[in-house]
Coordinates of C-alpha atoms (C1' of nucleotides) in Angstrom, one line a residue:
Chain A
M1 CA 0.0 0.0 0.0
E2 CA 1.1 3.5 -0.9
I3 CA 2.6 5.7 1.8
K4 CA 2.3 9.4 1.5
L5 CA 4.2 11.9 3.6
T6 CA 4.4 15.6 3.5
N7 CA 8.0 16.6 2.6
T8 CA 8.9 20.0 3.9
M9 CA 11.4 20.3 1.1
S10 CA 8.7 20.2 -1.6
R11 CA 5.9 21.4 0.7
E12 CA 3.9 18.6 -0.8
K13 CA 2.5 15.2 0.1
E14 CA 4.7 12.8 -1.7
V15 CA 4.6 9.1 -2.3
F16 CA 7.3 7.5 -0.2
Q17 CA 10.0 5.7 -2.0
P18 CA 12.6 4.0 0.2
I19 CA 16.3 4.0 -0.8
K20 CA 16.4 0.3 -0.1
P21 CA 13.3 -1.8 -0.6
N22 CA 11.4 -2.5 2.6
K23 CA 13.9 -0.6 4.7
V24 CA 13.7 2.8 6.1
N25 CA 16.3 4.9 7.9
I26 CA 15.0 7.6 10.1
Y27 CA 16.8 10.3 12.0
T28 CA 15.0 12.3 14.7
C29 CA 16.4 15.4 16.4
G30 CA 16.3 14.5 20.0
L31 CA 16.3 16.6 23.2
T32 CA 18.9 18.9 24.5
V33 CA 19.3 17.6 28.0
Y34 CA 19.8 20.6 30.1
N35 CA 16.3 20.4 31.5
Y36 CA 13.3 18.2 31.6
A37 CA 11.4 17.6 28.5
H38 CA 8.1 19.4 28.5
I39 CA 5.0 17.9 27.0
G40 CA 5.4 20.0 23.9
N41 CA 8.8 18.5 23.3
L42 CA 7.3 15.1 23.8
R43 CA 4.8 15.7 21.0
A44 CA 7.7 15.5 18.6
Y45 CA 8.7 12.1 19.9
V46 CA 5.2 10.6 19.8
F47 CA 5.1 11.8 16.2
S48 CA 8.3 10.1 15.2
D49 CA 7.1 7.0 17.1
I50 CA 3.9 6.9 15.1
L51 CA 6.0 7.3 12.0
R52 CA 8.2 4.3 12.8
R53 CA 5.2 2.2 13.9
M54 CA 3.5 3.1 10.6
F55 CA 6.4 1.8 8.7
E56 CA 6.6 -1.4 10.7
Y57 CA 2.9 -1.9 10.2
N58 CA 3.6 -1.7 6.5
G59 CA 6.3 -4.4 6.8
F60 CA 9.3 -2.2 6.8
K61 CA 12.5 -2.8 8.7
V62 CA 13.1 0.4 10.6
N63 CA 16.4 1.8 11.7
H64 CA 15.7 4.8 13.9
V65 CA 18.3 7.1 15.3
M66 CA 17.6 9.8 17.9
N67 CA 20.4 11.9 19.2
I68 CA 20.9 13.3 22.6
T69 CA 22.3 16.7 22.6
D70 CA 24.5 17.1 25.6
V71 CA 26.8 19.7 24.3
G72 CA 26.7 22.6 21.9
H73 CA 24.3 25.1 23.4
L74 CA 25.2 24.8 27.0
T75 CA 27.2 28.0 27.0
D76 CA 24.9 30.2 25.1
D77 CA 24.4 33.2 27.3
Q78 CA 21.3 34.3 25.5
D79 CA 19.4 31.3 26.8
S80 CA 17.9 32.3 30.1
G81 CA 17.3 28.7 31.0
E82 CA 21.0 28.1 30.9
D83 CA 21.7 30.3 33.8
K84 CA 19.3 28.4 36.0
L85 CA 21.1 25.2 35.1
E86 CA 24.5 26.6 35.9
K87 CA 23.1 27.8 39.2
G88 CA 21.4 24.5 39.7
A89 CA 24.5 22.6 39.0
R90 CA 26.4 24.6 41.4
R91 CA 23.8 24.3 44.1
E92 CA 23.6 20.6 43.7
H93 CA 27.3 20.3 43.4
K94 CA 27.0 18.6 40.1
T95 CA 29.0 18.9 36.9
V96 CA 27.5 19.6 33.6
W97 CA 28.1 16.0 32.7
E98 CA 26.0 14.8 35.7
I99 CA 23.3 17.2 34.8
A100 CA 23.2 15.9 31.2
Q101 CA 23.1 12.3 32.4
Y102 CA 20.3 13.1 34.8
Y103 CA 18.1 14.7 32.2
T104 CA 18.9 12.0 29.7
D105 CA 17.6 9.4 32.1
E106 CA 14.5 11.4 32.8
F107 CA 13.9 11.8 29.1
I108 CA 14.1 8.1 28.4
K109 CA 11.8 7.5 31.3
D110 CA 9.3 9.8 29.6
L111 CA 9.7 8.0 26.3
N112 CA 9.0 4.7 28.0
Q113 CA 6.0 6.0 29.8
L114 CA 4.5 7.2 26.6
N115 CA 5.1 3.8 25.1
I116 CA 7.5 5.2 22.5
I117 CA 9.6 2.5 21.0
I118 CA 13.1 3.3 22.0
P119 CA 15.1 4.1 18.8
E120 CA 17.7 1.6 17.7
V121 CA 20.5 4.1 18.4
M122 CA 20.4 7.1 20.7
P123 CA 23.9 8.6 20.3
K124 CA 25.2 11.3 22.5
A125 CA 26.9 14.2 21.0
T126 CA 29.8 14.1 23.4
D127 CA 30.6 10.6 22.4
H128 CA 31.0 11.7 18.8
I129 CA 33.3 14.6 18.9
S130 CA 35.9 13.0 16.7
E131 CA 33.3 12.2 14.0
M132 CA 32.3 15.8 14.1
I133 CA 35.9 17.0 13.8
E134 CA 36.3 14.7 10.8
L135 CA 33.2 16.1 9.2
I136 CA 34.3 19.7 9.7
K137 CA 37.7 18.7 8.1
L138 CA 35.8 17.6 5.1
I139 CA 33.9 20.9 4.9
E140 CA 37.1 22.7 5.4
K141 CA 38.8 20.7 2.6
R142 CA 36.1 21.8 0.2
G143 CA 36.8 25.4 1.1
F144 CA 33.5 26.3 2.8
T145 CA 35.0 27.5 6.0
Y146 CA 36.7 30.5 7.4
S147 CA 37.9 31.4 10.9
A148 CA 37.4 34.6 12.7
G149 CA 37.6 35.7 16.2
G150 CA 38.6 32.2 17.3
N151 CA 35.7 30.4 15.8
L152 CA 35.5 28.4 12.6
Y153 CA 32.5 29.4 10.5
F154 CA 30.6 27.8 7.7
D155 CA 30.5 30.2 4.7
T156 CA 26.9 30.1 3.5
T157 CA 27.6 32.6 0.6
Q158 CA 29.5 29.9 -1.3
L159 CA 26.6 27.5 -1.3
K160 CA 24.2 28.4 -4.1
D161 CA 21.2 26.5 -2.8
Y162 CA 21.7 27.5 0.9
G163 CA 18.3 27.9 2.6
K164 CA 16.4 25.7 0.1
L165 CA 14.5 23.8 2.9
A166 CA 13.1 27.0 4.5
R167 CA 13.0 28.9 1.2
L168 CA 15.0 31.6 2.8
K169 CA 15.4 34.9 1.0
L170 CA 19.0 35.5 1.4
D171 CA 18.8 39.3 1.1
A172 CA 20.9 40.4 4.0
E173 CA 19.4 43.9 3.8
K174 CA 16.0 42.5 4.5
T175 CA 17.1 40.2 7.3
R176 CA 16.6 41.8 10.6
T177 CA 18.0 39.9 13.5
R178 CA 16.4 40.3 16.8
V179 CA 19.7 39.9 18.7
E180 CA 23.0 41.5 18.6
E181 CA 24.9 40.4 15.5
D182 CA 28.0 38.3 15.7
T183 CA 30.4 40.8 14.3
Y184 CA 32.9 38.1 13.2
K185 CA 30.4 36.6 10.7
K186 CA 30.9 37.6 7.1
N187 CA 27.2 37.0 6.5
P188 CA 24.3 36.8 8.9
F189 CA 23.4 33.3 7.8
D190 CA 26.9 31.9 8.5
F191 CA 27.2 29.7 11.5
V192 CA 29.8 28.3 13.8
L193 CA 31.2 24.8 13.2
W194 CA 33.7 24.9 16.0
F195 CA 33.9 27.3 19.0
T196 CA 37.1 28.2 20.7
R197 CA 35.7 31.5 21.9
Y198 CA 33.2 31.1 24.6
K199 CA 31.7 33.2 27.4
Y200 CA 32.2 31.1 30.5
S201 CA 35.7 30.5 31.7
S202 CA 34.3 27.7 33.8
H203 CA 33.2 25.8 30.8
S204 CA 34.2 22.2 31.3
M205 CA 33.2 20.6 28.0
L206 CA 36.2 21.2 25.9
W207 CA 38.0 19.1 23.3
D208 CA 41.2 19.5 21.3
S209 CA 40.8 20.0 17.6
P210 CA 42.7 21.3 14.6
W211 CA 41.2 24.7 15.3
G212 CA 42.0 24.8 18.9
K213 CA 40.6 23.7 22.2
G214 CA 36.8 24.2 22.2
F215 CA 33.6 22.5 21.3
P216 CA 31.4 21.9 18.2
G217 CA 28.7 24.0 16.9
W218 CA 25.2 22.6 17.4
H219 CA 24.4 21.7 13.9
V220 CA 27.4 19.5 13.3
E221 CA 26.4 16.8 15.6
C222 CA 23.3 15.7 13.6
S223 CA 25.2 15.6 10.4
A224 CA 28.1 13.6 11.9
M225 CA 26.0 11.1 13.9
S226 CA 23.3 10.5 11.3
S227 CA 26.0 9.7 8.7
K228 CA 27.7 7.4 11.1
Y229 CA 24.6 5.3 11.8
L230 CA 22.5 5.8 8.7
G231 CA 25.0 6.6 6.0
N232 CA 25.6 9.7 3.9
H233 CA 22.2 9.5 2.2
F234 CA 19.2 8.3 4.1
D235 CA 15.4 8.4 3.9
I236 CA 13.8 10.5 6.5
H237 CA 14.8 13.3 8.9
T238 CA 12.3 14.5 11.5
G239 CA 12.0 17.4 14.0
G240 CA 10.0 20.2 15.2
I241 CA 8.8 22.9 12.8
D242 CA 11.1 25.4 14.6
H243 CA 14.2 23.6 13.2
I244 CA 13.4 24.3 9.6
P245 CA 15.0 27.8 9.1
V246 CA 18.2 27.3 11.1
H247 CA 19.1 23.9 12.4
H248 CA 18.0 21.8 9.5
T249 CA 18.9 24.4 7.0
N250 CA 22.4 24.4 8.4
E251 CA 22.6 20.6 8.7
I252 CA 21.8 20.3 5.0
A253 CA 24.3 22.9 4.1
Q254 CA 27.1 21.2 6.0
S255 CA 26.2 17.7 5.0
E256 CA 25.7 18.3 1.3
V257 CA 29.0 20.2 1.1
A258 CA 30.8 17.5 3.0
F259 CA 29.3 14.5 1.2
G260 CA 29.0 16.2 -2.2
H261 CA 25.5 14.9 -2.9
K262 CA 21.9 15.0 -1.7
W263 CA 21.7 14.1 1.9
V264 CA 18.1 13.3 3.0
N265 CA 15.1 12.4 0.9
Y266 CA 12.2 13.4 3.1
W267 CA 12.0 16.1 5.7
L268 CA 9.1 15.8 8.2
H269 CA 8.2 18.4 10.7
N270 CA 5.7 18.4 13.5
D271 CA 3.9 21.6 14.6
F272 CA 3.7 22.8 18.2
L273 CA 1.6 22.0 21.1
V274 CA 0.1 25.3 22.2
I275 CA -1.6 26.4 25.4
E276 CA -4.5 28.7 26.3
D277 CA -3.8 31.7 24.1
N278 CA -2.4 29.7 21.3
Q279 CA 1.0 30.3 22.6
K280 CA 3.8 27.8 22.3
M281 CA 5.0 26.1 25.3
A282 CA 8.4 27.4 26.4
K283 CA 10.4 27.2 29.4
S284 CA 10.9 31.0 29.4
K285 CA 7.1 31.6 29.4
Q286 CA 6.4 29.8 32.7
N287 CA 3.9 27.5 31.1
F288 CA 6.2 24.6 31.2
L289 CA 4.4 21.3 31.8
R290 CA 6.1 18.0 32.2
L291 CA 4.7 14.5 31.8
Q292 CA 5.2 14.1 35.5
T293 CA 3.0 17.2 36.1
L294 CA 0.2 15.4 34.2
I295 CA 0.7 12.2 36.2
D296 CA 0.6 14.3 39.4
R297 CA -2.7 15.6 38.3
G298 CA -4.1 12.1 38.0
F299 CA -3.5 11.4 34.3
H300 CA -1.9 8.4 32.7
P301 CA 0.9 9.1 30.2
L302 CA -1.1 7.2 27.6
D303 CA -4.0 9.6 28.1
Y304 CA -1.6 12.2 26.8
R305 CA -0.6 10.0 24.0
Y306 CA -4.2 9.5 23.0
F307 CA -4.7 13.3 23.2
L308 CA -1.9 13.8 20.8
L309 CA -3.2 11.3 18.4
G310 CA -6.4 13.1 18.2
A311 CA -4.8 15.9 16.1
H312 CA -2.7 15.7 12.9
Y313 CA 1.0 16.1 13.6
R314 CA 1.4 19.0 11.2
K315 CA -1.1 21.3 13.0
N316 CA -1.0 23.2 16.2
L317 CA -2.7 21.4 19.0
L318 CA -4.4 23.2 21.8
F319 CA -3.5 21.7 25.2
S320 CA -5.7 22.2 28.3
F321 CA -6.5 20.0 31.2
D322 CA -10.1 19.9 30.0
N323 CA -9.0 18.6 26.6
L324 CA -6.7 16.1 28.3
Q325 CA -9.6 15.0 30.5
A326 CA -11.6 14.3 27.3
A327 CA -8.8 12.1 26.0
K328 CA -8.7 10.3 29.4
N329 CA -12.4 9.6 29.2
A330 CA -12.1 8.3 25.7
V331 CA -9.2 6.0 26.7
E332 CA -11.2 4.8 29.7
K333 CA -14.0 3.8 27.3
L334 CA -11.6 2.0 25.0
R335 CA -10.3 0.0 28.0
D336 CA -13.9 -0.8 29.0
W337 CA -14.5 -2.0 25.5
V338 CA -11.6 -4.3 25.7
M339 CA -12.7 -5.8 29.0
R340 CA -16.1 -6.6 27.6
L341 CA -14.8 -7.9 24.3
K342 CA -12.5 -10.2 26.0
K343 CA -15.5 -11.9 27.7
V344 CA -16.9 -13.1 24.4
E345 CA -15.2 -15.6 22.3
D346 CA -15.9 -15.9 18.7
E347 CA -13.9 -16.1 15.5
P348 CA -13.2 -12.9 13.7
D349 CA -15.0 -12.4 10.5
Q350 CA -12.2 -12.4 8.0
T351 CA -13.9 -10.3 5.3
A352 CA -14.9 -7.5 7.7
Y353 CA -11.6 -7.7 9.4
R354 CA -9.7 -7.2 6.2
E355 CA -12.0 -4.4 5.1
Y356 CA -11.5 -2.3 8.2
Q357 CA -7.8 -3.2 8.5
Q358 CA -7.3 -1.8 5.0
Q359 CA -9.2 1.3 5.9
F360 CA -7.1 1.9 8.9
N361 CA -4.0 1.2 6.9
R362 CA -5.0 3.8 4.3
E363 CA -5.6 6.5 6.9
I364 CA -2.3 5.9 8.7
N365 CA -0.4 5.8 5.4
D366 CA -1.9 9.1 4.4
D367 CA 0.6 11.3 6.0
L368 CA 0.0 9.7 9.4
N369 CA -3.6 10.7 9.7
T370 CA -4.1 9.5 13.3
P371 CA -7.3 11.4 13.9
R372 CA -8.8 9.5 11.0
A373 CA -7.3 6.3 12.1
L374 CA -8.9 6.8 15.5
S375 CA -12.3 7.4 13.9
V376 CA -11.9 4.1 12.1
L377 CA -11.4 2.5 15.5
W378 CA -14.5 4.1 16.9
E379 CA -16.5 3.1 13.9
V380 CA -15.5 -0.5 14.3
L381 CA -16.4 -0.5 18.0
N382 CA -19.7 1.2 17.4
H383 CA -20.7 -1.0 14.5
D384 CA -23.7 -3.1 15.5
Q385 CA -23.1 -5.9 13.0
L386 CA -19.5 -6.8 13.8
S387 CA -18.8 -9.6 16.2
G388 CA -16.9 -9.1 19.4
G389 CA -14.0 -11.2 18.2
T390 CA -13.7 -9.1 15.0
K391 CA -13.7 -5.9 17.0
L392 CA -11.2 -7.1 19.5
S393 CA -8.8 -8.4 16.8
L394 CA -9.1 -5.2 14.9
L395 CA -8.5 -3.1 18.0
E396 CA -5.4 -5.1 18.8
N397 CA -4.2 -4.7 15.2
F398 CA -4.7 -1.0 15.2
D399 CA -2.9 -0.6 18.5
Q400 CA 0.3 -1.8 16.9
V401 CA 0.4 1.7 15.4
L402 CA -1.5 3.7 18.0
G403 CA 0.6 2.3 20.9
L404 CA -2.1 2.8 23.5
N405 CA -1.6 -0.6 25.1
L406 CA -5.3 -1.0 25.0
S407 CA -5.4 -4.8 25.2
T408 CA -2.7 -5.3 27.7
G409 CA -3.1 -2.4 30.0
K410 CA -5.2 -3.8 32.8
S411 CA -5.1 -7.5 32.6
E412 CA -3.5 -8.0 35.9
E413 CA -4.9 -10.7 38.1
L414 CA -7.3 -9.8 40.8
P415 CA -6.3 -10.7 44.4
E416 CA -7.8 -14.0 45.6
Q417 CA -9.8 -12.2 48.3
L418 CA -11.4 -10.1 45.7
K419 CA -12.2 -13.0 43.4
L420 CA -13.9 -14.6 46.3
L421 CA -16.0 -11.6 47.2
V422 CA -17.0 -11.1 43.6
G423 CA -18.0 -14.8 43.3
N424 CA -20.0 -14.6 46.5
R425 CA -21.8 -11.5 45.3
D426 CA -22.7 -13.1 42.0
E427 CA -24.0 -16.0 44.0
A428 CA -26.1 -13.8 46.2
R429 CA -27.5 -11.9 43.2
N430 CA -28.5 -15.2 41.6
Q431 CA -30.4 -16.1 44.7
K432 CA -31.9 -12.6 44.7
N433 CA -30.3 -11.9 48.1
F434 CA -29.7 -8.3 47.2
K435 CA -29.0 -7.2 50.7
L436 CA -26.0 -9.5 50.9
A437 CA -25.0 -8.6 47.4
D438 CA -24.9 -4.9 48.2
Q439 CA -23.0 -5.6 51.4
L440 CA -20.4 -7.5 49.4
R441 CA -20.3 -4.7 46.8
N442 CA -19.6 -2.2 49.6
E443 CA -16.7 -4.4 50.7
I444 CA -15.3 -4.6 47.2
T445 CA -15.6 -0.9 46.9
R446 CA -13.7 -0.4 50.1
L447 CA -10.9 -2.4 48.6
G448 CA -10.7 0.1 45.8
Y449 CA -12.6 -1.8 43.1
Q450 CA -15.7 -1.1 41.1
V451 CA -18.2 -3.8 40.1
I452 CA -20.0 -3.5 36.8
D453 CA -22.8 -5.9 36.0
S454 CA -22.5 -6.2 32.3
P455 CA -24.6 -8.5 30.1
E456 CA -21.4 -10.4 29.4
G457 CA -20.8 -11.0 33.1
T458 CA -19.4 -9.2 36.1
I459 CA -16.5 -6.9 35.4
V460 CA -14.3 -5.6 38.2
K461 CA -12.3 -2.5 37.7
K462 CA -9.7 -1.0 39.9
M463 CA -10.7 2.5 40.8
K464 CA -8.4 5.4 40.5
Chain B
rG1 C1' 10.6 44.2 8.1
rG2 C1' 11.0 39.0 5.9
rC3 C1' 9.1 33.9 6.0
rG4 C1' 5.4 30.2 7.4
rG5 C1' 0.8 28.6 9.5
rC6 C1' -4.1 28.9 11.5
rG7 C1' -9.6 30.6 12.1
rU8 C1' -15.0 24.2 11.3
rA9 C1' -20.6 22.7 17.0
rG10 C1' -20.3 24.0 24.2
rC11 C1' -14.8 22.0 23.9
rC12 C1' -10.8 19.3 21.1
rA13 C1' -10.5 18.1 16.0
rA14 C1' -10.8 15.5 10.7
rG15 C1' -12.1 16.9 6.0
rU16 C1' -8.4 20.7 0.4
rG17 C1' -14.0 20.8 -5.5
rG18 C1' -19.4 17.1 -4.9
rU19 C1' -23.0 18.6 -0.5
rA20 C1' -19.9 18.7 7.3
rA21 C1' -15.3 12.1 10.3
rG22 C1' -14.4 11.0 15.2
rG23 C1' -13.8 12.0 20.5
rC24 C1' -15.3 14.7 24.9
rG25 C1' -19.4 17.1 27.1
rG26 C1' -24.8 17.9 27.1
rC27 C1' -30.0 16.4 26.6
rG28 C1' -33.9 12.6 26.0
rG29 C1' -34.9 7.4 26.2
rU30 C1' -34.1 1.8 26.8
rC31 C1' -32.1 -1.8 30.0
rU32 C1' -31.0 -3.0 35.2
rG33 C1' -33.2 -5.5 42.1
rC34 C1' -30.4 -0.8 43.0
rA35 C1' -26.0 1.7 41.4
rA36 C1' -22.7 1.9 37.6
rA37 C1' -21.8 0.4 32.8
rA38 C1' -23.9 -0.6 28.2
rC39 C1' -27.2 0.5 24.3
rC40 C1' -30.5 3.8 21.2
rG41 C1' -31.8 8.8 19.6
rC42 C1' -30.8 14.1 19.5
rU43 C1' -26.8 17.8 19.7
rA44 C1' -22.9 22.8 12.9
rU45 C1' -28.8 24.0 6.9
rU46 C1' -23.2 25.3 8.0
rC47 C1' -17.3 25.9 8.1
rU48 C1' -14.4 34.3 10.7
rC49 C1' -16.3 38.0 7.1
rC50 C1' -16.8 40.2 2.0
rG51 C1' -16.3 39.5 -3.1
rG52 C1' -15.0 36.1 -7.4
rU53 C1' -14.3 31.3 -10.3
rU54 C1' -17.5 26.9 -11.0
rC55 C1' -23.1 23.1 -12.6
rA56 C1' -21.1 22.6 -7.6
rA57 C1' -16.5 25.8 -2.5
rG58 C1' -14.7 24.9 4.7
rU59 C1' -12.3 23.1 0.2
rC60 C1' -9.8 27.2 -5.5
rC61 C1' -8.7 32.8 -6.4
rG62 C1' -8.7 38.1 -4.4
rG63 C1' -9.5 41.1 -0.2
rA64 C1' -10.6 42.2 5.1
rC65 C1' -10.4 41.0 10.2
rG66 C1' -8.4 38.0 14.2
rC67 C1' -4.7 34.6 16.2
rC68 C1' 0.0 32.0 16.4
rG69 C1' 5.0 30.5 15.1
rC70 C1' 10.0 31.3 13.0
rC71 C1' 13.9 34.7 11.6
rU72 C1' 18.2 33.9 18.8
rC73 C1' 18.6 28.4 21.9
rC74 C1' 14.2 25.8 21.1
rA75 C1' 10.0 20.0 19.5

RNA sequence: GGCGGCGUAGCCAAGUGGUAAGGCGGCGGUCUGCAAAACCGCUAUUCUCCGGUUCAAGUCCGGACGCCGCCUCCA
């Protein structure tokens, strides 16, 4: 079945053609680990997870790489978040390295909780300094660099198609920068490949290089690490929409100069999660919500995953706790469906199964249309002609992509004591001894469980 | 100033030329010993507004208004 993806390079939905049949190489720009990931950041990773699951659903072998940026912007004094980190590090008597490790661990914890399949490779920037140096040497050899004021810059004026991804207008006159210009740059679009000039004398992440002791520019890491693990030409590169004009633009410039050919076939970008006034979530704006914040408020991480799936990845999504509650209610209903469906045992109807499976497949292959895919799921469940077995097997099939753990989530065994109480209550009800039945129900409730008398039998649910 | 995007019901949100998916919420009903759940029905004559193209427009074109993002680290 055809797979269509919106390629930022062409701004169009294109039919996906892999470089190697049935194989796909994906690179995702990961997190900069100087703070917790906020739920907006996490949207990007649920998106890349849906992408990889979609490919697997279509029978592809996926090789997914997601980097961990643990160097590169840590000394940028324009980042107000940085200062807090430095202070925090000092207060906690930790090194930058320890801080990076801590937030990396927290990040991976978030990924796991969101049921995101951990990428095959999660390379750390600091483990790949030599690869970056080699890459910069290649760029230098081709004559696209210059050094000034202690830093080595990439000379964008020499690259005729610089800015093609973002369709930048390279008229320096019209480019107004909102911050003080780096006076060493020959052109405002030029960027640093290697720093030896830095603001904080206490900076501890330093490496020797042909250009002096220092550290790499941010963009280099993605070029160096992706080529190491995916080759010099690979299928898909993903990231947030904010990366288009600078980060990805510069990655392309460096890589295509270094390798001398086209670098990435498809560029996919997710839009932002926004809050109340349609504003983007940002640490500087005090509207920074973590996954843990949601959990503390009584939500399950997968409630948030469902919430994200309800909107298309290329559109703004408005977050609010009311909206998250709506998602939570929907997930709850889905889990109830599963419990009921598991009580009936019948063979799936192959014709109907195939029909809906194809429909779901079409939606997910159409630029990852998860809202449509979810509506197929609801359509299946609400269908009054489909057998329970058909519904359950379709639901389990769809969940391979949705990743909501619908069928496995709450199958834990009930405590013996509870089973006994439930059994006794059923017995009492059969004998119309409702007084005893209610008494037993009260006991069950006290143990934190809810009894539901469904037509398919008694269902016991743990209460939250 | 440049670039990009958005404006669909009470809320979230699909739909990019053929007559408004889905979820949440709400209302009414059925069922049930009760409760809950479940089930059934209803919940946008209309897609910010104004023009235009077309047999036909949330959907294309032009304009207005409103909102957001990027151009600085950023998912």
